[in-house]
Coordinates of C-alpha atoms in Angstrom, one line a residue:
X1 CA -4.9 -21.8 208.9
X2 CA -4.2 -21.8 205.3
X3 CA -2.8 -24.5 203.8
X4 CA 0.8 -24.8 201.4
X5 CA -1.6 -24.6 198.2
X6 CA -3.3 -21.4 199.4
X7 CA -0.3 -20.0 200.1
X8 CA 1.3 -20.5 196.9
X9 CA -1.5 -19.7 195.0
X10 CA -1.2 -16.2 196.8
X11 CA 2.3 -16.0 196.0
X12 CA 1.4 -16.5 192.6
X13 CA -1.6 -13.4 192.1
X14 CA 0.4 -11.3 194.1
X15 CA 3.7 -12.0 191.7
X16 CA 0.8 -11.6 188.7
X17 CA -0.5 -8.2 190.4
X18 CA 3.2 -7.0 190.7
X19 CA 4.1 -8.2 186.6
X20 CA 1.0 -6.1 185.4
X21 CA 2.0 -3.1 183.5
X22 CA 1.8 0.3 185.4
X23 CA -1.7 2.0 184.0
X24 CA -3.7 -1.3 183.4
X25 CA -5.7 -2.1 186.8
X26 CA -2.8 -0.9 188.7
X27 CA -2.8 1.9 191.8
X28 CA -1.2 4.7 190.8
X29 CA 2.0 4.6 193.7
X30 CA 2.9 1.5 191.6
X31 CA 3.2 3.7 188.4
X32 CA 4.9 6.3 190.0
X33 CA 7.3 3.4 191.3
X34 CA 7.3 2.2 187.8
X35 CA 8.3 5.3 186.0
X36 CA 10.8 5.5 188.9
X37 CA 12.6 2.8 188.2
X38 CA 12.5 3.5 184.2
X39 CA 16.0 4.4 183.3
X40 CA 17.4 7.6 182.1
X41 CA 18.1 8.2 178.7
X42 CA 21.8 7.8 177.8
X43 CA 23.9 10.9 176.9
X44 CA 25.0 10.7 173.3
X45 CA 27.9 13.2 171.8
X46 CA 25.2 14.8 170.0
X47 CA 22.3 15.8 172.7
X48 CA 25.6 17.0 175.0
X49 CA 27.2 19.3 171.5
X50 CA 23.5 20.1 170.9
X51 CA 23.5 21.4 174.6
X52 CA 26.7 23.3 174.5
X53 CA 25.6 24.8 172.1
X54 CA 22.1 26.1 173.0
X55 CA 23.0 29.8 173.7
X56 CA 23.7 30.1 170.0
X57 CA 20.3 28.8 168.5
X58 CA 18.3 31.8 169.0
X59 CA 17.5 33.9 166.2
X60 CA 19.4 36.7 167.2
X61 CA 22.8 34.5 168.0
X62 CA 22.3 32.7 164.7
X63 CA 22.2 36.0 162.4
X64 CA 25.3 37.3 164.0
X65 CA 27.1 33.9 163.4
X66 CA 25.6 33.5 159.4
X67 CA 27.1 37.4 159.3
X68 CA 30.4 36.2 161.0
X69 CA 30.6 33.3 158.9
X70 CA 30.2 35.5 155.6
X71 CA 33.1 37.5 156.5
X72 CA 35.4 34.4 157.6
X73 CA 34.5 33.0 154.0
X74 CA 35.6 36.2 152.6
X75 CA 38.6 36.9 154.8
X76 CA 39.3 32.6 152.9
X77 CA 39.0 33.0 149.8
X78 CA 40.2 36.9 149.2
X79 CA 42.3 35.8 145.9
X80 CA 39.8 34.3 144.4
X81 CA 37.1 36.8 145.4
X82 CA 39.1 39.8 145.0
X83 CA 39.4 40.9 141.0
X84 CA 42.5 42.6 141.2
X85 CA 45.6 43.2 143.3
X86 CA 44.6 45.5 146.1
X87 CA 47.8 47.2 145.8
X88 CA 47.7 47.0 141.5
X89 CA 47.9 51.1 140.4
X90 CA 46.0 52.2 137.1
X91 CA 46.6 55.7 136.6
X92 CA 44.4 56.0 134.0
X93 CA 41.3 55.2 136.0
X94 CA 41.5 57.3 139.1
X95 CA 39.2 57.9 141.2
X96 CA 36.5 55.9 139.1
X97 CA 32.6 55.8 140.3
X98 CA 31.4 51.9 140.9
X99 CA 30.8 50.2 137.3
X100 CA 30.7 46.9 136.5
X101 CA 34.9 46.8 136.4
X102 CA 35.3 48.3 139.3
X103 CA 32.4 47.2 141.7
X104 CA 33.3 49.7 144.4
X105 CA 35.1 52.3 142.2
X106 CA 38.6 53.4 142.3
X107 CA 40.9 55.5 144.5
X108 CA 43.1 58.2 143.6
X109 CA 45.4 56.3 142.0
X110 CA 43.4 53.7 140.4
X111 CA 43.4 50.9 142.9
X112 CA 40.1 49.0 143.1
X113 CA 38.6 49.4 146.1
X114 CA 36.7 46.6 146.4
X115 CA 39.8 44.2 146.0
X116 CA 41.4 46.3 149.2
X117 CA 37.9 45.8 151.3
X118 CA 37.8 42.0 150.7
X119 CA 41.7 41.6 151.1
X120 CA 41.6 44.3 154.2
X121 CA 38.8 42.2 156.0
X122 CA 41.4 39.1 156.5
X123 CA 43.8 41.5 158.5
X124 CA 41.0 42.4 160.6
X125 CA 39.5 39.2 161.5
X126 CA 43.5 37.8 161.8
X127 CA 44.3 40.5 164.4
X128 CA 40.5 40.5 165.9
X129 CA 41.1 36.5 166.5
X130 CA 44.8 36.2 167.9
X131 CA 44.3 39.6 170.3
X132 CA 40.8 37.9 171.1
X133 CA 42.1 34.8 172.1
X134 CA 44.9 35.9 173.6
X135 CA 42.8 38.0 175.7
X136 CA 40.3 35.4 176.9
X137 CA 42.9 32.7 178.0
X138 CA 44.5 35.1 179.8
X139 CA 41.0 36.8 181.7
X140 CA 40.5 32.8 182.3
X141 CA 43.4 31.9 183.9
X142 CA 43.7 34.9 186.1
X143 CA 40.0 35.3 186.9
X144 CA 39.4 31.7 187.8
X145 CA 42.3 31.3 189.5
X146 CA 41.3 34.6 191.7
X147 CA 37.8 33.4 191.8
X148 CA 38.7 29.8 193.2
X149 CA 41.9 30.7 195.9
X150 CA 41.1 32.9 199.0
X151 CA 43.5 35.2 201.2
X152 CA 46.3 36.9 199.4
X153 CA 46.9 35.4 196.1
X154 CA 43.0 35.9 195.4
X155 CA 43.7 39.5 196.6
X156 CA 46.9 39.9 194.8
X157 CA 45.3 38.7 191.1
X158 CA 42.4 41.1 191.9
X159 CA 44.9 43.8 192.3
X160 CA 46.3 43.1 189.2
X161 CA 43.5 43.2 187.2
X162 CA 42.3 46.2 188.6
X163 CA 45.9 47.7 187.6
X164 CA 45.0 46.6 183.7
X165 CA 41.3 48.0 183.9
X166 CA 42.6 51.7 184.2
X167 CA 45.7 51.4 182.0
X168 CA 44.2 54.0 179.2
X169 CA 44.6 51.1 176.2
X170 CA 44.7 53.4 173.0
X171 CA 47.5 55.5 174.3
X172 CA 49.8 52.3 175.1
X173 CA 48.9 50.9 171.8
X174 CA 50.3 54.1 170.0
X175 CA 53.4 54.0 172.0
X176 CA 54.3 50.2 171.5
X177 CA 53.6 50.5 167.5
X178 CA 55.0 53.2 167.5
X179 CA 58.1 52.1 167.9
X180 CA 58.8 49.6 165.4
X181 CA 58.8 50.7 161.2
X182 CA 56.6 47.9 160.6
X183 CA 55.5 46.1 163.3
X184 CA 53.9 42.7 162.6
X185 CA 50.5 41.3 163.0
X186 CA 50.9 39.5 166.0
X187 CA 52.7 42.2 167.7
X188 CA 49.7 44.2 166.9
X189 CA 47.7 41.5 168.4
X190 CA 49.1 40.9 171.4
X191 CA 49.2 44.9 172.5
X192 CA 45.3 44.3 172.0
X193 CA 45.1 41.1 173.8
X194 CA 47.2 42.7 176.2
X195 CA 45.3 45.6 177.1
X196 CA 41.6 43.8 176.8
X197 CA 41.9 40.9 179.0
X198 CA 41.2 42.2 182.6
X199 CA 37.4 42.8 182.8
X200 CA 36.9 39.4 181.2
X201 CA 38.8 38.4 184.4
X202 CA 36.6 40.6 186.7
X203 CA 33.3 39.0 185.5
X204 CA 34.9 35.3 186.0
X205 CA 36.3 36.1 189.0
X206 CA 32.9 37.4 190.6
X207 CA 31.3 34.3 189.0
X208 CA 33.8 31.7 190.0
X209 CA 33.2 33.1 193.4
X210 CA 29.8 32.4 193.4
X211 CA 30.1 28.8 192.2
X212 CA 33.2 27.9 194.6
X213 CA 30.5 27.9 197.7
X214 CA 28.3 25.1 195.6
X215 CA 27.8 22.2 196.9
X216 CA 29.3 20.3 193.8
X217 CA 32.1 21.9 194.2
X218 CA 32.4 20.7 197.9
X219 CA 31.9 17.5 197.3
X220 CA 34.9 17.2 194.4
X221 CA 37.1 19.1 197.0
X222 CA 35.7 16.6 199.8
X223 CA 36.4 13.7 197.3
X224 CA 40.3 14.6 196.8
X225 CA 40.2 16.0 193.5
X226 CA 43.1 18.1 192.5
X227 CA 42.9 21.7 191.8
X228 CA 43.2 21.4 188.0
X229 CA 40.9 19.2 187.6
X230 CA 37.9 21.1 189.9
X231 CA 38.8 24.2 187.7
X232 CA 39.0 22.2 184.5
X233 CA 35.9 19.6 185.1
X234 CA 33.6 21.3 187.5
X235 CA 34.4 24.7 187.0
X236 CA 34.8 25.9 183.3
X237 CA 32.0 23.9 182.0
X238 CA 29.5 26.3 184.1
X239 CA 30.8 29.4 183.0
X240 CA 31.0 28.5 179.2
X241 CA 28.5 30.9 178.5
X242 CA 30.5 34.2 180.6
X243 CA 33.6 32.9 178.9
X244 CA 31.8 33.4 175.4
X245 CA 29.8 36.5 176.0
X246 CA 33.7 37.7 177.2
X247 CA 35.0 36.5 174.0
X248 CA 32.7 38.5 171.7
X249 CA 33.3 42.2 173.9
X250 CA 36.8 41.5 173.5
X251 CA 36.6 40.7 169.9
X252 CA 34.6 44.2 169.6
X253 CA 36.8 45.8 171.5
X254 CA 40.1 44.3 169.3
X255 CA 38.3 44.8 165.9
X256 CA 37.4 48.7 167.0
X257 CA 41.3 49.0 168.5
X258 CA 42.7 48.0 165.1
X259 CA 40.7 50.0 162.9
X260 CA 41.2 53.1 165.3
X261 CA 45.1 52.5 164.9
X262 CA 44.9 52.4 161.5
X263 CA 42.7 55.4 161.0
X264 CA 45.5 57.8 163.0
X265 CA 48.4 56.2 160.6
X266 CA 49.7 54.5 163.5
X267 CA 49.9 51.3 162.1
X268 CA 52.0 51.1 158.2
X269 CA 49.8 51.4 155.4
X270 CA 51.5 48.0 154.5
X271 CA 49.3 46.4 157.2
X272 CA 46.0 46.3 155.0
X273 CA 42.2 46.4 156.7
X274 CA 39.4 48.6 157.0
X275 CA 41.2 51.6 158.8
X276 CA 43.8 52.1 156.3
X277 CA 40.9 52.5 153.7
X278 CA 39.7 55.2 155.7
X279 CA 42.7 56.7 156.7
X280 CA 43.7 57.0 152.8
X281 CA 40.4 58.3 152.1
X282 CA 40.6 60.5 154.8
X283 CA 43.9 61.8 153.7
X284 CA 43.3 62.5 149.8
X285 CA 39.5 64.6 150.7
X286 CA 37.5 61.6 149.7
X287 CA 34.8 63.2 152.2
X288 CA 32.2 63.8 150.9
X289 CA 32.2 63.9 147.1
X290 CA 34.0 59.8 146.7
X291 CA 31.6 58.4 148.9
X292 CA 32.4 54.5 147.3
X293 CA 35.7 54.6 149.0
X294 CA 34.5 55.5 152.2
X295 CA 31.5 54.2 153.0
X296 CA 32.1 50.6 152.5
X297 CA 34.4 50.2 154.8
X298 CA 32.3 52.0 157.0
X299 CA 29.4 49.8 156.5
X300 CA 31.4 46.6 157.1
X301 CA 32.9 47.9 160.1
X302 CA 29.4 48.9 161.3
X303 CA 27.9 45.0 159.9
X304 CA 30.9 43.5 161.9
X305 CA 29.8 44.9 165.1
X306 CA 26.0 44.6 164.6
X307 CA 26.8 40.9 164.3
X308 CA 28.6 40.3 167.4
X309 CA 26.6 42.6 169.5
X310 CA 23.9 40.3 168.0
X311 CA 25.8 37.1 169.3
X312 CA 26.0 38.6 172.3
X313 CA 22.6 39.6 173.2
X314 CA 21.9 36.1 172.5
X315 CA 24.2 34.7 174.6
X316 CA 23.0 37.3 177.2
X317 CA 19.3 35.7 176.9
X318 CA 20.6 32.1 177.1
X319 CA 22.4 33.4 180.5
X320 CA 19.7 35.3 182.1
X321 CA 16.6 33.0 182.7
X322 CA 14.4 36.3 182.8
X323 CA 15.7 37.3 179.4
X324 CA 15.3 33.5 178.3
X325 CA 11.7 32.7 179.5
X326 CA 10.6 36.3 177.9
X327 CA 12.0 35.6 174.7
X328 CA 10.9 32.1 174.7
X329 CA 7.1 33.8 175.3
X330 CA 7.7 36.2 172.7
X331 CA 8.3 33.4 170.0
X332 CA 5.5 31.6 171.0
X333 CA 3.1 34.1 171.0
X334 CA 4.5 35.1 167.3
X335 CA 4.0 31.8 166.2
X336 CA 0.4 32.1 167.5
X337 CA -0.3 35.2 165.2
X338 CA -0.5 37.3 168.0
X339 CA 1.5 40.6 167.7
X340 CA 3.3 41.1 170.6
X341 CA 3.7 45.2 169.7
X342 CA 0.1 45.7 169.8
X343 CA -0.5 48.5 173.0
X344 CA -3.9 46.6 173.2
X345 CA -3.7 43.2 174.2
X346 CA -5.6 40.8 171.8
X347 CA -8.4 39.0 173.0
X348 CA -10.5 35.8 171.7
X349 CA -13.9 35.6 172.0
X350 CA -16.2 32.6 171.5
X351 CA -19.2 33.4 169.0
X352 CA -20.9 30.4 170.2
X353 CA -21.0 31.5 174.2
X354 CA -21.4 35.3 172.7
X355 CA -24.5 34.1 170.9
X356 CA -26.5 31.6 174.1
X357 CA -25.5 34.9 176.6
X358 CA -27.9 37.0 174.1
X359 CA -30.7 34.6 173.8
X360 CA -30.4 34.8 177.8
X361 CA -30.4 38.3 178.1
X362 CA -33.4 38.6 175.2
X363 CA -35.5 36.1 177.1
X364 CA -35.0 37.7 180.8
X365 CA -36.0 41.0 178.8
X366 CA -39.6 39.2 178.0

């Protein structure tokens, strides 16, 4: 029988025992327990931007927006990049070769052709933009919506998207600009938008499908929570990367609509971008002979779309978690010095074990 002493002297190395640090004479359930009951790290706005916006910080993602961002800077500042008025007419220096007056040359009537690049690059990211946009709130509010509801109206939006995907989009776009004398950017823009939104809203759709069966999804509905804010809260934030992968096709798509337009002479020669610099070209036989008024505009047309198919496979990697663990293993093994294009695969031998396996073999051959 132990006596009121004994027991509180018990009490006492068993509260000691329980006070010792995890690691330190401790069993290891106690650390476990421990690091159990170690709190989580608080959220901050910067770790949850930082995480938002993970699917651009791969190298490919991050040269397509550095080439982006160049062209937004340019599309900016056009008067004070551009040396002369795109539209300014020097007779006297037609068709000019590239010198240091004329960076890019002249055209056949003596209009620099670099001033018309630079100041033709803002009406193609102005029209790219608004038709983009356009496009992507309107693929999100249909494909979500169809995604999310069941029975009919799920059926019905389906229908209607299905109804945009086969409208041939070039042919509408020449009859709608066609009929106005100068038809404004935003009209322009929202033809594109128009005709570009509905396989954004296919790929949501199928996606929101998938998530509407997750169990954090149940438990909101289970909870009360209103439709808005399931779509708004639970839903959007998971398909952030579809939503931009969607943006930067429908961008391409847009930026290759307008120049196409342009190139035909459907759209005024008022309108200046990069398809009215080849449709002028195109009309005055600058092919072949005046490459320098051609050819740039090619080129940036060509640089825009390397850099968002470049955003774009990086967003693609940060979806797929094949694509994302291979590239992560590429990029480690680079850093390692190991060339990853080698047919052979590289291996590492030890000198050391190489040398004590010889002496063996030497003194087994005595």
């Amino acid at each position: 029988m132990t006596t009121p002493a004994q027991e509180s002297q018990t009490v006492t190395q068993d509260a000691q025992t329980l006070a010792q640090p995890a690691g330190v004479g401790a069993p290891e359930t106690l650390a476990v327990a421990v690091a159990d009951r170690q709190r989580p790290t608080k959220a901050t706005f910067w770790s949850q931007l930082k995480a938002s916006l993970a699917m651009f910080s791969n190298p490919k993602s991050a040269t397509g927006l550095i080439i982006m961002a160049v062209f937004i800077l340019v599309a900016i500042f056009a008067p004070w990049i551009a040396p002369y008025d795109p539209n300014a007419q020097n007779l006297n220096e037609t068709l000019q070769p590239p010198s240091f007056e004329h960076l890019l040359g002249t055209t056949h009537i003596g209009q620099d052709v670099f001033s018309q690049l630079v100041f033709g690059t803002r009406g193609v990211l102005v029209v790219g933009f608004l038709a983009t946009i356009m496009a992507t709130v309107v693929a999100i509010i249909v494909g979500v919506t169809a995604g999310y509801l069941r029975g009919w109206k799920s059926e019905s939006l389906s229908a209607l998207s299905n109804v945009f995907l086969v409208i041939p989009g070039l042919p509408l776009m020449i009859i709608v600009a066609s009929q106005f004398d100068d038809p404004p950017l935003w009209l322009i823009a929202a033809v594109l938008g128009l005709t570009g939104w509905a396989w954004g809203a296919r790929v949501l759709r199928a996606q929101t499908m998938s998530l509407r069966n997750r169990d954090f999804i149940q438990a909101a509905r289970a909870n009360g929570e209103p439709l808005h804010r399931v779509i708004l809260v639970e839903m959007l934030p998971n398909l952030l990367a579809i939503i931009a992968s969607s943006f930067v096709g429908t961008m391409t798509a847009a930026v290759l609509g307008l120049t196409t337009l342009a190139f035909i002479g459907v759209i005024p020669v008022s309108n200046l971008n990069w398809g009215t610099i080849l449709f002028w070209a195109q009309q005055n036989n600058a092919f072949p002979e005046y490459w320098w008024w051609y050819v740039p505009a090619g080129l940036c047309i060509a640089l825009l779309g390397v850099a968002l198919s470049l955003i774009n496979f990086g967003i693609d990697e940060y979806v797929n978690p094949r694509l994302r663990s291979a590239g992560e293993r590429a990029r480690a093994m680079k850093r390692k010095g190991i060339n990853i294009n080698n047919a052979v695969t590289q291996v590492r031998t030890d000198t050391s074990a190489a040398g004590s396996a010889e002496h063996t073999r030497e003194v087994k051959t005595e």
